[in-house]
Tab-separated table of C-alpha atoms in Angstrom:
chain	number	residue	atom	x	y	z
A	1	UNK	CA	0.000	0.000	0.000
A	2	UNK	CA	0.919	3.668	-1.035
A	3	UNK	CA	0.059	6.118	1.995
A	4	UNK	CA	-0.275	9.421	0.398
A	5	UNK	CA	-0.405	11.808	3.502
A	6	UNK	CA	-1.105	15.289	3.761
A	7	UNK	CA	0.878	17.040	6.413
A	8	UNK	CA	-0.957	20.384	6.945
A	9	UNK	CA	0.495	24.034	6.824
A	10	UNK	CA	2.260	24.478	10.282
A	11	UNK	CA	4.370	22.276	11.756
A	12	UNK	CA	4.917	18.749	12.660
A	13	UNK	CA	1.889	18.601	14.751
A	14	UNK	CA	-0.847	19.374	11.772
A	15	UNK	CA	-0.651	15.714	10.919
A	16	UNK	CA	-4.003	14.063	11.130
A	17	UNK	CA	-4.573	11.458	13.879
A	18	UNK	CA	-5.473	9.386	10.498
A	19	UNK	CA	-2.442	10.219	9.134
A	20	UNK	CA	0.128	9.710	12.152
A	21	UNK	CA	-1.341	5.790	12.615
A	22	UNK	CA	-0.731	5.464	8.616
A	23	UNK	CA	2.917	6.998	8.893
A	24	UNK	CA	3.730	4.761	12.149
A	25	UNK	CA	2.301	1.347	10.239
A	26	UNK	CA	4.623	1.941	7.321
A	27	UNK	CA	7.937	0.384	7.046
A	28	UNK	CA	9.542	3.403	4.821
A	29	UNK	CA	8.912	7.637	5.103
A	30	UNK	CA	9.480	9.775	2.127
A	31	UNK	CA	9.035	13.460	2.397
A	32	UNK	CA	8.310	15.477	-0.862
A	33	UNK	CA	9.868	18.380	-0.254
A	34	UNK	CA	9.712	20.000	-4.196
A	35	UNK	CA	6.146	21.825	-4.653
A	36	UNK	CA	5.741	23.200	-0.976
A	37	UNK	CA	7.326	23.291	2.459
A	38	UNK	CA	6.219	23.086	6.143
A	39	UNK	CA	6.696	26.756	7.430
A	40	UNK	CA	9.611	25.417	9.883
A	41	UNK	CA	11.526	24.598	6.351
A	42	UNK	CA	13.836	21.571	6.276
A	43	UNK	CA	16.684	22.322	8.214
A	44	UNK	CA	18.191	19.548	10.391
A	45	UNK	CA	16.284	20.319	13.569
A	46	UNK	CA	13.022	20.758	12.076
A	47	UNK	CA	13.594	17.028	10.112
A	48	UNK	CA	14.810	16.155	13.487
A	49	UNK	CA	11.050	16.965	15.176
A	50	UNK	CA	9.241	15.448	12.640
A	51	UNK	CA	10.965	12.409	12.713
A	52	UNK	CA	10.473	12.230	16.969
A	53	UNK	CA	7.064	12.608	16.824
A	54	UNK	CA	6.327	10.109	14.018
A	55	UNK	CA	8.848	7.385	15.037
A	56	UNK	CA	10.313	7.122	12.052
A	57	UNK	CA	13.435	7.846	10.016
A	58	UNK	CA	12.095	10.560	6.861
A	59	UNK	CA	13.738	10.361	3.374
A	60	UNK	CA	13.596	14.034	2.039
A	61	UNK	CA	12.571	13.529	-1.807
A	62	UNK	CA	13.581	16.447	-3.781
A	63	UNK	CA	12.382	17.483	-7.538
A	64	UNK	CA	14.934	14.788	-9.149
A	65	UNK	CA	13.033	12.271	-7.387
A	66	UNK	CA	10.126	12.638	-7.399
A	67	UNK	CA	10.169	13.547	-11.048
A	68	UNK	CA	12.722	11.080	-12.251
A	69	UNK	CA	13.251	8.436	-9.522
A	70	UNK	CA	9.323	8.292	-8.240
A	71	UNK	CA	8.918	4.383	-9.901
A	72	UNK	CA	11.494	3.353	-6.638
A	73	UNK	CA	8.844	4.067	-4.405
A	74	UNK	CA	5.874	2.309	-6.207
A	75	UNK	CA	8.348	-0.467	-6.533
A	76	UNK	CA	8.618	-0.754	-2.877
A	77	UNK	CA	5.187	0.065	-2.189
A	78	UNK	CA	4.067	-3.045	-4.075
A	79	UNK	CA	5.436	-5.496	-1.599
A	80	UNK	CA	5.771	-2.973	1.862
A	81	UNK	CA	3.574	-0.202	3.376
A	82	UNK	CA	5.220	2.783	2.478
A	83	UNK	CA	3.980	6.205	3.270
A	84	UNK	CA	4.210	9.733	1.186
A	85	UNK	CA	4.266	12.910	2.735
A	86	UNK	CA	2.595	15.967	1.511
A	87	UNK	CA	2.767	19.138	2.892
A	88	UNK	CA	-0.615	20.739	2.724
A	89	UNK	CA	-3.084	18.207	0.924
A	90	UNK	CA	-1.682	15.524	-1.357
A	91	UNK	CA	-3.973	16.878	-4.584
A	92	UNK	CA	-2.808	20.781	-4.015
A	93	UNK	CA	-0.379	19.760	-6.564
A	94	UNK	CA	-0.716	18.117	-10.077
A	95	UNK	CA	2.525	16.197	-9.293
A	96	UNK	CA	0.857	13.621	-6.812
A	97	UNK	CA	-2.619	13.139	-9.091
A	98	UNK	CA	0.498	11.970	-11.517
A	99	UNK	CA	1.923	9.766	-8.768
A	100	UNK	CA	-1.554	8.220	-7.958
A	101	UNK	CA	-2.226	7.300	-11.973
A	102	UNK	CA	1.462	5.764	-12.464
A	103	UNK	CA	0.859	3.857	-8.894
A	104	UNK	CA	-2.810	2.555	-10.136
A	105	UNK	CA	-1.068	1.233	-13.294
A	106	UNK	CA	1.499	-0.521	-11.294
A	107	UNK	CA	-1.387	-2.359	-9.573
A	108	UNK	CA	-0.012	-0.837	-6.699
A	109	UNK	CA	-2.708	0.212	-4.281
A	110	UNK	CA	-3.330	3.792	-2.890
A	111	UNK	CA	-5.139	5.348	0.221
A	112	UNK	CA	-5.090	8.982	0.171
A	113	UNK	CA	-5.466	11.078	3.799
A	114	UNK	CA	-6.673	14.320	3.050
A	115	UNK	CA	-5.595	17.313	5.685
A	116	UNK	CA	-5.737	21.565	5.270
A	117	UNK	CA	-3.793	23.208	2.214
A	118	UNK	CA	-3.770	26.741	1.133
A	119	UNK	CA	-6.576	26.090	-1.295
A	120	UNK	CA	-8.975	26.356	2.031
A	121	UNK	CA	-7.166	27.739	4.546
A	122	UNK	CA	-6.851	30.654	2.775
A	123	UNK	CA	-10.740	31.520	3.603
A	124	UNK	CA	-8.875	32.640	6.924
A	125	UNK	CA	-8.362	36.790	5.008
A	126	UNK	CA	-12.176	36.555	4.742
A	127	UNK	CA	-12.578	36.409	1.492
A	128	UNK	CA	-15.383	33.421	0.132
A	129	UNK	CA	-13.968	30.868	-1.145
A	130	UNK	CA	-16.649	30.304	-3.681
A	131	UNK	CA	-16.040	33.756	-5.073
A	132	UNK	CA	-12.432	32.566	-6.273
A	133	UNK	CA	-11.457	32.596	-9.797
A	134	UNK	CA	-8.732	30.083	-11.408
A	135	UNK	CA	-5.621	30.260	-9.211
A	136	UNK	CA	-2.260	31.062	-11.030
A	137	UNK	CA	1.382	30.335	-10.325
A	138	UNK	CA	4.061	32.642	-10.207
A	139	UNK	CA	7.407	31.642	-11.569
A	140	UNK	CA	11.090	33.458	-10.243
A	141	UNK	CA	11.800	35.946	-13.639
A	142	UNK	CA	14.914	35.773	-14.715
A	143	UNK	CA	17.048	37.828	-18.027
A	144	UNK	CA	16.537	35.224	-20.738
A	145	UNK	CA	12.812	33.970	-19.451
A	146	UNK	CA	9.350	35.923	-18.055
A	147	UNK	CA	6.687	34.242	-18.634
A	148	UNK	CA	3.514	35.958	-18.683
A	149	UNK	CA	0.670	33.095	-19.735
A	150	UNK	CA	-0.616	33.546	-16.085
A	151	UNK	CA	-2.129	37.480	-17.191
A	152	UNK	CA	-4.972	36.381	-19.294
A	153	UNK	CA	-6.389	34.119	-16.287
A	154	UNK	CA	-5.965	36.990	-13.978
A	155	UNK	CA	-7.693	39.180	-16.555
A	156	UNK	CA	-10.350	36.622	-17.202
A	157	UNK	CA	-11.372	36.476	-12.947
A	158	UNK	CA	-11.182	40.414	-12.934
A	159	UNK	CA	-14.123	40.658	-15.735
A	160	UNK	CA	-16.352	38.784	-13.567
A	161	UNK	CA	-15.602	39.807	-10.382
A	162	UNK	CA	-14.046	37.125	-8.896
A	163	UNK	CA	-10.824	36.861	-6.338
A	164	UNK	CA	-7.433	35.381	-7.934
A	165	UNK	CA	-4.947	33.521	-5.594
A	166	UNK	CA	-1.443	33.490	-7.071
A	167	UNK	CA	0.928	30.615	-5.329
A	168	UNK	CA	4.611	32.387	-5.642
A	169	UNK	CA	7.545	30.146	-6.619
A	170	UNK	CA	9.736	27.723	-4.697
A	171	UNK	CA	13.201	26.638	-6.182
A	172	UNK	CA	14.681	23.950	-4.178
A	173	UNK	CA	17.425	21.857	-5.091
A	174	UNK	CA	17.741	23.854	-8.811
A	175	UNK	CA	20.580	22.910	-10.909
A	176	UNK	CA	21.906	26.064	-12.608
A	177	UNK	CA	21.933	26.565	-16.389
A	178	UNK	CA	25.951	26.823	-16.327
A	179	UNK	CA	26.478	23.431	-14.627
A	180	UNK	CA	23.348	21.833	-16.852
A	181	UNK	CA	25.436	23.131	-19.912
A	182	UNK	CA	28.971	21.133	-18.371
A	183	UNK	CA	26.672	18.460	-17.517
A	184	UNK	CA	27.425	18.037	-13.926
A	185	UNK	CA	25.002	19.286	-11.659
A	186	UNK	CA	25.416	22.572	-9.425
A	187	UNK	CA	22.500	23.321	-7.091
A	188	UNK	CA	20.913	27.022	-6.432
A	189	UNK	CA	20.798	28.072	-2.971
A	190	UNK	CA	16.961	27.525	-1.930
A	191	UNK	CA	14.649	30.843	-2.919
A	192	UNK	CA	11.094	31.558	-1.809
A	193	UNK	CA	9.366	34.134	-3.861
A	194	UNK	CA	8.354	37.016	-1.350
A	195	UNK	CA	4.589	39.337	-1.805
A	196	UNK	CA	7.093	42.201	-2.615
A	197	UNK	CA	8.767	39.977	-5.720
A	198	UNK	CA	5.473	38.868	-6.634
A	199	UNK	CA	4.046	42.156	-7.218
A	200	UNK	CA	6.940	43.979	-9.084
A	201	UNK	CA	6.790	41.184	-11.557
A	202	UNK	CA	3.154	41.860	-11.525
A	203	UNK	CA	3.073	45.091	-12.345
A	204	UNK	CA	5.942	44.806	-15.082
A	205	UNK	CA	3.942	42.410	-16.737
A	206	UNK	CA	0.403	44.760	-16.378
A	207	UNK	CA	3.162	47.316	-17.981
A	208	UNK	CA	4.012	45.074	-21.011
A	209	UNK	CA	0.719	43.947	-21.669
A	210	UNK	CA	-1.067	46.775	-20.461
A	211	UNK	CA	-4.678	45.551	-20.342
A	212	UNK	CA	-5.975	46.765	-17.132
A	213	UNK	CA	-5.925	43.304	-15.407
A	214	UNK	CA	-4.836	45.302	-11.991
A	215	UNK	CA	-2.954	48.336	-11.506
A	216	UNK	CA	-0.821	49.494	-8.792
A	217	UNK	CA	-4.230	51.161	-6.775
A	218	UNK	CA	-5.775	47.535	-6.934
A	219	UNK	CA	-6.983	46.110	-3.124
A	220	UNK	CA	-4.703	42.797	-2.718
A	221	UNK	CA	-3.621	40.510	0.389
A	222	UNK	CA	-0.187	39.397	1.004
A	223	UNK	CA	0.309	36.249	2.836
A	224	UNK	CA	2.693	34.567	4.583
A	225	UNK	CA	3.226	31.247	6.817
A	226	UNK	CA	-0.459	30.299	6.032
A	227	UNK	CA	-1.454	28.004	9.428
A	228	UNK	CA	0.997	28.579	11.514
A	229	UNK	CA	1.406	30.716	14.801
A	230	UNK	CA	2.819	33.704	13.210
A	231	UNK	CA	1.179	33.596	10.143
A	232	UNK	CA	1.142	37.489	8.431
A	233	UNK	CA	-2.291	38.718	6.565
A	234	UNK	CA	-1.929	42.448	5.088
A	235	UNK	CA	-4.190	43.976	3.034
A	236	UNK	CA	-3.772	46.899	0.896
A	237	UNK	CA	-3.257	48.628	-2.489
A	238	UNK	CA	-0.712	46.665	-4.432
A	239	UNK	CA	1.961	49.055	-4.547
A	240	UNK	CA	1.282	50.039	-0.385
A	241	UNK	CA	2.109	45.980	0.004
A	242	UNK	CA	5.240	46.837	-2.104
A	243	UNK	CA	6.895	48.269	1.163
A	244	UNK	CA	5.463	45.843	3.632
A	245	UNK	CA	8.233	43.140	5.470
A	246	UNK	CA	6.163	39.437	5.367
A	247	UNK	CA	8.807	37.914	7.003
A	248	UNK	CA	10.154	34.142	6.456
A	249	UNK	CA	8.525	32.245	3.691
A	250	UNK	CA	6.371	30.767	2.345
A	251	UNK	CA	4.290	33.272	0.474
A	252	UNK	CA	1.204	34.074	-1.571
A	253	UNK	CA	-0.877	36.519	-2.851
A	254	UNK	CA	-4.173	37.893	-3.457
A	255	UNK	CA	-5.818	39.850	-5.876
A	256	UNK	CA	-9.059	40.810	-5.264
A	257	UNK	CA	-12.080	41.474	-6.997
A	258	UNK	CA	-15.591	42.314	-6.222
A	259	UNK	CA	-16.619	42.143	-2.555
A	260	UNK	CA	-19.540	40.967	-0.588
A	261	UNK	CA	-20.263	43.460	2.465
A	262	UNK	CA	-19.229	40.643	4.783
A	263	UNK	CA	-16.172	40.418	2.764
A	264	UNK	CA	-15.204	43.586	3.502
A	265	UNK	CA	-16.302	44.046	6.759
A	266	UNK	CA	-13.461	41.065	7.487
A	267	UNK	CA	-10.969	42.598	5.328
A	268	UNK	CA	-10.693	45.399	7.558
A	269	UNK	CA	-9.587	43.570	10.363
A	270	UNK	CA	-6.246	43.070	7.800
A	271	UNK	CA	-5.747	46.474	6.175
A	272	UNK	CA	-2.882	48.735	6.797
């Protein structure tokens, strides 16, 4: 069997009480740690918490493997219990609905445990979740490549008035392009997009393009550290949030649209 297991937002203790019997039954951890991140990151001692309260030794799996390498686990999930860990909810993220089809085809067998991920948790800034457009993803700019395929969806929730949550990039374990060229692999130093990144690509992209998607007066929320204790929730115009410190990662964004009074009403418990 193939635990897929959603960790939560926070920390360690966000497990379920479904999920921590399913991690302590399984003879093998892994830890995807390539589309998202517990807010206490992966440094040694937070590893060293998670694996104390579960009882078991965690195998960090990074993009390479659980892009290239993934068929190991299904492999040893066909004759073992061996559970997956996903921080937030195991479908926030295409990559594990891909994990779950290549695992059925295996014959391997798959029991998913469901916990909080940004996709409802982010109700907590008061804005209905139902009133939420198609969420976009962000992606680090860099000389040679900005991508701007993300604009028409924002444009498209802006005619009819609905919310847009934009998930800001995570680059962990990233080759560069100079060592991909040599072919021998040199890693980035982790980045998490911040609200402040997020926006001046925003608006340089609303500059290009120039179709009144959002300007620099339009009401948005910055997040950061979504479920945990010191979680951050600002709301202003987007070049106000320009100036605003969020703090340690991770990040996202909101841009809003059309309000319900009650809406409202709760977003100025988060204005500046």
């Amino acid at each position: 069997m193939l635990y897929i297991v959603g960790l939560g937002l926070g920390d360690e203790r966000d497990i379920t009480v479904r999920g921590l019997d399913a991690v302590r039954s399984c003879s093998k951890i892994y830890m995807e740690a390539y589309t998202s991140l517990l807010s206490l990151g992966l440094d040694p001692t937070a590893l060293a918490n998670l694996e104390k309260l579960y009882g078991k030794e965690i195998t960090v799996a990074d993009r390479e493997m659980v892009e290239e390498r993934v068929d190991q686990v299904l492999l040893e999930a066909a004759d073992a219990d061996i559970a997956f860990l996903v921080v937030g909810d195991p479908f926030g993220a295409t990559t594990h609905t891909d994990l779950v089809v290549r695992a059925k085809k295996m014959g391997v067998q798959v029991k998913v445990i469901h916990n909080a991920s940004v996709m409802n948790a982010i109700g907590v800034c008061g804005l209905q979740l139902y009133r939420y457009g198609e969420t976009i993803s962000i992606p680090f700019f860099t000389e040679e490549w900005r991508p701007d395929s993300f604009y028409e969806k924002i444009q498209n929730n802006s005619r009819l008035g609905l919310h847009t949550l934009c998930l800001l990039d995570i680059r962990v374990k990233e080759p560069t392009w100079e060592s991909l060229a040599r072919g021998k692999k040199v890693y980035e130093p982790p980045r998490f997009m911040t609200v402040n990144t997020a926006i001046s690509q925003l608006l340089e992209v609303e500059e290009v393009r120039g179709g009144s998607a959002y300007g620099r007066s339009t009401l948005c929320i910055g997040v950061a550290r979504l479920g945990s204790d010191d979680q951050k929730i600002v709301a202003g115009p987007m070049e106000k949030l320009l100036d605003i410190d969020f703090g340690p990662p991770l990040h996202c964004l909101i841009i809003v649209g059309e309000t319900h009074p009650l809406e409202e009403e709760m977003l100025e418990f988060y204005k500046m």
